[in-house]
Coordinates of C-alpha atoms in Angstrom, one line a residue:
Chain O
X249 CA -6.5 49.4 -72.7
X250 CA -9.1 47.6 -71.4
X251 CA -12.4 46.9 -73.4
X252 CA -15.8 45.4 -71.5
X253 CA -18.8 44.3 -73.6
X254 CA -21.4 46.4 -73.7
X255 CA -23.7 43.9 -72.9
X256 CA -25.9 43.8 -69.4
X257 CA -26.5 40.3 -68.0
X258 CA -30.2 40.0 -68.3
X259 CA -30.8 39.4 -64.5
X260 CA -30.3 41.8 -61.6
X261 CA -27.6 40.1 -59.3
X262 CA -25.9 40.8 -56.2
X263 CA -22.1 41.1 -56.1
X264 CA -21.8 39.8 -52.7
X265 CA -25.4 39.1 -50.8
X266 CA -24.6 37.8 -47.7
X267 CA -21.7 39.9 -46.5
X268 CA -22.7 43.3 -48.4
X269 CA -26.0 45.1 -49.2
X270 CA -24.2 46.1 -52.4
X271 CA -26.7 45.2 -55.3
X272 CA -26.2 45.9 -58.4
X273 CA -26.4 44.9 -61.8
X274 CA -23.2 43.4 -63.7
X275 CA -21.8 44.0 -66.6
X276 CA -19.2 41.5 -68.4
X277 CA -15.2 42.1 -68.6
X278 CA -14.2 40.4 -72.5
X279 CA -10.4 41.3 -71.4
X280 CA -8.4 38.2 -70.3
X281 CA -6.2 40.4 -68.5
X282 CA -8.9 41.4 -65.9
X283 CA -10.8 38.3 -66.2
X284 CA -10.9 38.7 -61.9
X285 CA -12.8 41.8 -62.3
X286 CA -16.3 43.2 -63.1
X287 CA -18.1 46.2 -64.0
X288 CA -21.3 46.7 -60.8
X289 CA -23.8 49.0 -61.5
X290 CA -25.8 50.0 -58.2
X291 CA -28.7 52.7 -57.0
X292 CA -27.6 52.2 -53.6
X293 CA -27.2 56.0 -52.4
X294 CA -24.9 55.5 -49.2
X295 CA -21.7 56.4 -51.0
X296 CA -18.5 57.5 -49.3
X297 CA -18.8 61.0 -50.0
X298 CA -15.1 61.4 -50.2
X299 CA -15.0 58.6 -52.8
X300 CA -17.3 60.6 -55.0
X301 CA -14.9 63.6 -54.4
X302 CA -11.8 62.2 -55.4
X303 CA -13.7 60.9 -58.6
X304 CA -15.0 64.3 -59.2
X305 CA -11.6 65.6 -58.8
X306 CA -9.9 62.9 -61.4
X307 CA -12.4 65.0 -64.4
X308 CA -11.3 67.9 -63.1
X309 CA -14.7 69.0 -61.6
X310 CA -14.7 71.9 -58.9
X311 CA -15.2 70.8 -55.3
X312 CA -18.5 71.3 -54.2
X313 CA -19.4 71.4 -50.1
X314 CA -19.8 67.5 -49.3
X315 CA -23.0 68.8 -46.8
X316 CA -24.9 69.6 -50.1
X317 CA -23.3 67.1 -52.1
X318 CA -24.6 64.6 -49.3
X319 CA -27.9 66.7 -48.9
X320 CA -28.7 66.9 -53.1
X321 CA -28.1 63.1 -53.1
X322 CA -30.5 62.5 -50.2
X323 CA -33.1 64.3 -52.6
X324 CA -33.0 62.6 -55.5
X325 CA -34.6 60.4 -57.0
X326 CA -32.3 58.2 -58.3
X327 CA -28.3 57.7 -58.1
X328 CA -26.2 55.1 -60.0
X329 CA -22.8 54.4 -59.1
X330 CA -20.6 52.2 -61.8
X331 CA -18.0 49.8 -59.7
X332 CA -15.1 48.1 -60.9
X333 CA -14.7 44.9 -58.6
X334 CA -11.4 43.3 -58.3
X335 CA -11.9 40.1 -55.8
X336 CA -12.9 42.0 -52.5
X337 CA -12.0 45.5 -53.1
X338 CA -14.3 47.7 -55.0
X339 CA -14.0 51.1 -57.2
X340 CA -16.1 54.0 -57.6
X341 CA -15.6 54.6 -61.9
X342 CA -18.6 56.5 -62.3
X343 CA -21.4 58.5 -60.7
X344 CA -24.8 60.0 -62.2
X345 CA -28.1 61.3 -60.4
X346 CA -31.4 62.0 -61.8
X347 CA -34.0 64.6 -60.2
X348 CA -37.8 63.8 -60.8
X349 CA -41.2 64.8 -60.0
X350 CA -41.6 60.4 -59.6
X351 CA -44.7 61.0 -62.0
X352 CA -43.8 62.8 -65.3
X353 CA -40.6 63.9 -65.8
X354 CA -36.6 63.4 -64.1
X355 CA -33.5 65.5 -65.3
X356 CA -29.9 63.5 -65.3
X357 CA -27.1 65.3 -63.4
X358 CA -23.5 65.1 -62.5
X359 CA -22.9 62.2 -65.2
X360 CA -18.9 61.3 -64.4
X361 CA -16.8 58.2 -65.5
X362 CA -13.2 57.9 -63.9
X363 CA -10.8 58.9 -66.7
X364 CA -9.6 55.3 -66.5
X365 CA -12.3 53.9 -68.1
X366 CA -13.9 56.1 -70.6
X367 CA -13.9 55.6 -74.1
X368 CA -14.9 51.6 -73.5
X369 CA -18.6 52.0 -73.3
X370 CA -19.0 52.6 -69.5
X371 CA -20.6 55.7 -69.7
X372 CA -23.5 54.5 -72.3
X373 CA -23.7 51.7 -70.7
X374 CA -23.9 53.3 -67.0
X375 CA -26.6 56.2 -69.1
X376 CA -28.6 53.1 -70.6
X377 CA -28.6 51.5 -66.8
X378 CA -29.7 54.9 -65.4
X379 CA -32.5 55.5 -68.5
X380 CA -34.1 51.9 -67.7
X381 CA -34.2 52.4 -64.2
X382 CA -36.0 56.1 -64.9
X383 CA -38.4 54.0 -67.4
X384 CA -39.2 51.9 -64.8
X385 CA -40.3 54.3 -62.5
X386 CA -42.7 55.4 -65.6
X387 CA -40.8 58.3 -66.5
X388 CA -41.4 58.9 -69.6
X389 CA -39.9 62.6 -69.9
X390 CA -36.2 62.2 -69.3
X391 CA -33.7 65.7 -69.7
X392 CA -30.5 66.4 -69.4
X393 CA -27.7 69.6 -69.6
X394 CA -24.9 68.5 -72.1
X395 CA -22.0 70.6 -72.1
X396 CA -20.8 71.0 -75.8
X397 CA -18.2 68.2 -75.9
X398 CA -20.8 65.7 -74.8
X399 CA -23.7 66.5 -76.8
X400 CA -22.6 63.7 -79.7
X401 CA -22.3 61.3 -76.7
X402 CA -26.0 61.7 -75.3
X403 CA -27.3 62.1 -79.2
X404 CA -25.8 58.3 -79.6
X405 CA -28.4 57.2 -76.6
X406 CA -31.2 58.8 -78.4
X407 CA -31.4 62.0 -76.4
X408 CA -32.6 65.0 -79.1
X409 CA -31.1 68.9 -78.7
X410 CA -34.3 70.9 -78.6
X411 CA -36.9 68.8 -80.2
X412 CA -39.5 71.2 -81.6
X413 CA -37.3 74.2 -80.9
X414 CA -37.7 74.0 -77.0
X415 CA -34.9 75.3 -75.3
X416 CA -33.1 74.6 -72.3
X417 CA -32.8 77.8 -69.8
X418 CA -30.7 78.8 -67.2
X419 CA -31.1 81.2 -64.4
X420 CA -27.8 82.1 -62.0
X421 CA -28.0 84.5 -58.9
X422 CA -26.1 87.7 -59.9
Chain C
X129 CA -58.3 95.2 -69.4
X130 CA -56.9 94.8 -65.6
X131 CA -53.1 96.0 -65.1
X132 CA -52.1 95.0 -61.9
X133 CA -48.5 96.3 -60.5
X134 CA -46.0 94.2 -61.1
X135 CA -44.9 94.7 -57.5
X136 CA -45.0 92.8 -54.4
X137 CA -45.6 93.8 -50.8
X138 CA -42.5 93.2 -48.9
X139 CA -43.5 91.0 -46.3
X140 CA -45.3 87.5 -46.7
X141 CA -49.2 88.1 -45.6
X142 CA -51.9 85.8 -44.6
X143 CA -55.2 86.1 -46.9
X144 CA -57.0 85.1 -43.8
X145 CA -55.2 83.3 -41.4
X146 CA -58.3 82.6 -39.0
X147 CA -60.4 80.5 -41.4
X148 CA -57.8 79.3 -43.5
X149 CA -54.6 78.0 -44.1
X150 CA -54.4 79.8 -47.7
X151 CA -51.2 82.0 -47.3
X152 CA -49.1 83.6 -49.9
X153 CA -48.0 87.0 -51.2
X154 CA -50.0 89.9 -52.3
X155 CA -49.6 91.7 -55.5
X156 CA -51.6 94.7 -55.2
X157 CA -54.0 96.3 -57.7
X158 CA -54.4 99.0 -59.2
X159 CA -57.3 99.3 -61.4
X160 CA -60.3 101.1 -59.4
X161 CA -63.0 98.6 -61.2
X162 CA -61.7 95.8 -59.7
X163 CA -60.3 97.5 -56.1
X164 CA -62.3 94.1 -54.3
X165 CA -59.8 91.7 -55.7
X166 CA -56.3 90.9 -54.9
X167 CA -53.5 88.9 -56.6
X168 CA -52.2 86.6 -54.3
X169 CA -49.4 83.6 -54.7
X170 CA -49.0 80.6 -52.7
X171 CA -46.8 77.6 -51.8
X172 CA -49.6 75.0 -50.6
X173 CA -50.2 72.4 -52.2
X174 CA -52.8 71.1 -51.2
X175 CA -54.9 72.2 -55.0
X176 CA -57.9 71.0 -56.1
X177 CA -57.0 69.2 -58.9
X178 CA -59.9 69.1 -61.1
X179 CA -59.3 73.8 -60.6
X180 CA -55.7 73.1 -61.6
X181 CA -56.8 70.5 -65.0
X182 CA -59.7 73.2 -65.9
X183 CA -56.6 75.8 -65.8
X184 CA -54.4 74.0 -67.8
X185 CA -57.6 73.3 -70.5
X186 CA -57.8 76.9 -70.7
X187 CA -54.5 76.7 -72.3
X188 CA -54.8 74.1 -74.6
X189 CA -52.5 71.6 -72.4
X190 CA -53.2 67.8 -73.4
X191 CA -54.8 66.2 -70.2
X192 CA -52.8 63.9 -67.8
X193 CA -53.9 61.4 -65.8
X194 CA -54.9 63.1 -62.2
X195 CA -53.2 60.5 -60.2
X196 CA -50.3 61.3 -61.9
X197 CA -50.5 65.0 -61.7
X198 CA -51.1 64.4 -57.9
X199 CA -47.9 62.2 -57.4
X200 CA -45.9 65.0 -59.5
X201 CA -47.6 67.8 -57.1
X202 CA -46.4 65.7 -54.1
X203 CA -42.6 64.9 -55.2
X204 CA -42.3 68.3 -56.6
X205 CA -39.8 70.7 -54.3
X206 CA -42.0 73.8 -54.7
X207 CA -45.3 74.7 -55.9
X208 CA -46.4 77.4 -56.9
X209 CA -50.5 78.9 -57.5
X210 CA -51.6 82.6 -58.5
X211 CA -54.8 83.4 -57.2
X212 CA -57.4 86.1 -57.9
X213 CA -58.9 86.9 -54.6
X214 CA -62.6 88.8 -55.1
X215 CA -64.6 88.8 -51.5
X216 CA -64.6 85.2 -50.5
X217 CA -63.7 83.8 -53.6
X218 CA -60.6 83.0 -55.0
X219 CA -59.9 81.6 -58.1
X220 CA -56.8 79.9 -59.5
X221 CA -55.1 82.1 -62.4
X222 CA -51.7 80.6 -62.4
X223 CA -49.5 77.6 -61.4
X224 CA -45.8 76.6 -61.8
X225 CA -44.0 74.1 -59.8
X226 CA -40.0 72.8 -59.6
X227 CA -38.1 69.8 -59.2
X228 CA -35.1 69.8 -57.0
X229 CA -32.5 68.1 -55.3
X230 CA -32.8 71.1 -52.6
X231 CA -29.1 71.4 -52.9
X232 CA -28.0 72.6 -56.4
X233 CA -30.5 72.5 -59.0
X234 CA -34.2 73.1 -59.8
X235 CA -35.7 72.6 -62.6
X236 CA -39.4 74.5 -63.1
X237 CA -42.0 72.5 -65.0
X238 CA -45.8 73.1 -65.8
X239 CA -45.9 77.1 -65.9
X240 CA -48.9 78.5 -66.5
X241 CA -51.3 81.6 -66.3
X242 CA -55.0 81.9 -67.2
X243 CA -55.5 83.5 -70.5
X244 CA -57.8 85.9 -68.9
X245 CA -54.8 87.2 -66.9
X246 CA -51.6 87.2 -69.3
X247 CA -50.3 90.2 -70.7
X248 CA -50.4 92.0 -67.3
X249 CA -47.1 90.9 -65.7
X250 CA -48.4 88.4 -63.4
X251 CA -46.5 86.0 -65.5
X252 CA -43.4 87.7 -64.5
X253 CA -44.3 88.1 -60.7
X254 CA -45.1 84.3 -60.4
X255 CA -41.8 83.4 -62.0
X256 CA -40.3 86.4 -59.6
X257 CA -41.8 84.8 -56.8
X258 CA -40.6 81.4 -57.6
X259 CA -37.1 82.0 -58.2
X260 CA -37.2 84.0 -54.7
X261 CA -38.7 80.9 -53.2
X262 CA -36.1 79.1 -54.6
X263 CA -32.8 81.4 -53.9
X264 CA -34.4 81.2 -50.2
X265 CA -33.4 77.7 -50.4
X266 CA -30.0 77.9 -51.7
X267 CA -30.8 76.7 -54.5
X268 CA -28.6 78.8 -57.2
X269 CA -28.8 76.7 -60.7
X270 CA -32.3 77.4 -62.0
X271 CA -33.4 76.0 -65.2
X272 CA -36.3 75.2 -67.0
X273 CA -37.4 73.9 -71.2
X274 CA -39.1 76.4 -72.7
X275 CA -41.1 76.4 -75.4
X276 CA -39.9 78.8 -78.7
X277 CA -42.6 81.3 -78.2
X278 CA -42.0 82.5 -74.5
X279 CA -38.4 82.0 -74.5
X280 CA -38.2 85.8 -74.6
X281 CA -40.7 85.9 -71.7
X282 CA -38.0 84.0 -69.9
X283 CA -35.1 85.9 -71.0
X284 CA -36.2 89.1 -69.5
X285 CA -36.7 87.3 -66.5
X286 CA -32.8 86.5 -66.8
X287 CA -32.6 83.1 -67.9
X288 CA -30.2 82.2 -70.8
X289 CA -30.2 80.1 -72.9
X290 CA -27.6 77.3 -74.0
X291 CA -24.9 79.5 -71.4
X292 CA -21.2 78.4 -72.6
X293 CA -22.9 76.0 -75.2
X294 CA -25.3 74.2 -72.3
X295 CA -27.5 72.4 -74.5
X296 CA -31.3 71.4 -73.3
X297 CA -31.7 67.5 -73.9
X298 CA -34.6 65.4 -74.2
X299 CA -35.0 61.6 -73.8
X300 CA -38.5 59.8 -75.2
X301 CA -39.5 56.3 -75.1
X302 CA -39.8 55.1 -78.9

């Protein structure tokens, strides 16, 4: 089992600026054993699509058309991918978008870590990434759907289950 | 008291199409006192804002910043007004707008109705109308946060809440 500190450097850096537009944000390996490799946090939004898919598919997500997968990332507001970077090749571990007016409030969706690497702090570390970024952008109303088995998970990052009784609604087509 | 039919016409008319660009949906009335006025909803968004803030004081809403309110209108997918329609005047009566990543998901923020015109199902034909707007987009995960006293309003509109233990989150900055 690998462990990585949950620790952001405190600069944005580039994992590879003059060959790749890849930009992200690093996080620190504290394994010996993978001391070649790094945890990348990005917002670039031009993801292989198919990438995404197969990361989907490891959590056992239903397949969704990849025209409105490609389409729903187009529109919104903000997408973080999580890399693993081993030397020159790179990883897609995790994947989460956020929807937002770009004024008062965004809504997180499609929050997925490869089964690989949970349970080491990726995914609250990838949330806090995304949750800055949102705060950046003066959001200041951030929401989120927690299926039941998550709900302790986004509770540790400070997110609240119907604060002052309001509650979160859901229309389907028949 | 006005009771207006909780009906819409069946095709999308123009309140005026040769002096304006104001186009929605009528709801007809039927109360002889006030045969002169229609309901009508609309997708522009081109509001005046300082109608929409005076709306929103009518129901006791904190006031936001009007540059942010604009931005919000402007990175919203769909927005929605209710307007009374008396002669040449119209007035706004009702507003509701929804973020989107015009894929998957909306989410519907801001909905309200004039006190002068709630308890009279125009409530429930603007959220009609915006869920049709919405399903005419493909869009087929509609949610919304509502507050504890019209989450029965939203139920009989068909929303559920927490479906398969879905719970509502919300993020604040400390």
């Amino acid at each position: 089992m690998v462990f990585w500190k949950k620790l952001f450097n405190n600069t944005e850096t580039t994992a590879n600026s003059t060959t790749s537009s890849f930009e992200g944000e690093v996080l620190s390996s504290s394994d010996m054993d993978v001391s070649q490799s790094r945890i990348v946090f990005s917002t670039e939004r031009d993801l292989d699509l198919y990438e995404l898919e197969e990361l989907c598919d490891r959590v056992g997500w239903a397949r969704r058309p990849l025209r409105k997968v490609k389409k729903a990332i187009q529109h919104s507001f903000l997408v973080v991918s999580m890399w693993e970077i081993k030397g020159k090749k790179k990883r897609l571990i995790g994947f989460a978008r956020a929807t937002s007016d770009c004024a008062f409030n965004a809504t997180i969706w499609d929050v997925v870590v490869d089964p690989d690497f949970q349970s080491q702090g990726l995914g609250k570390a990838m949330m806090k990434y995304t949750i800055k970024k949102l705060r950046s952008a003066d959001i200041s109303n951030i929401t989120l759907f927690a299926d039941p088995q998550v709900v302790n998970f986004y509770r540790r990052l400070g997110f609240m289950v119907d604060p002052e009784g309001i509650k979160g609604m859901f229309w389907y087509p028949d």
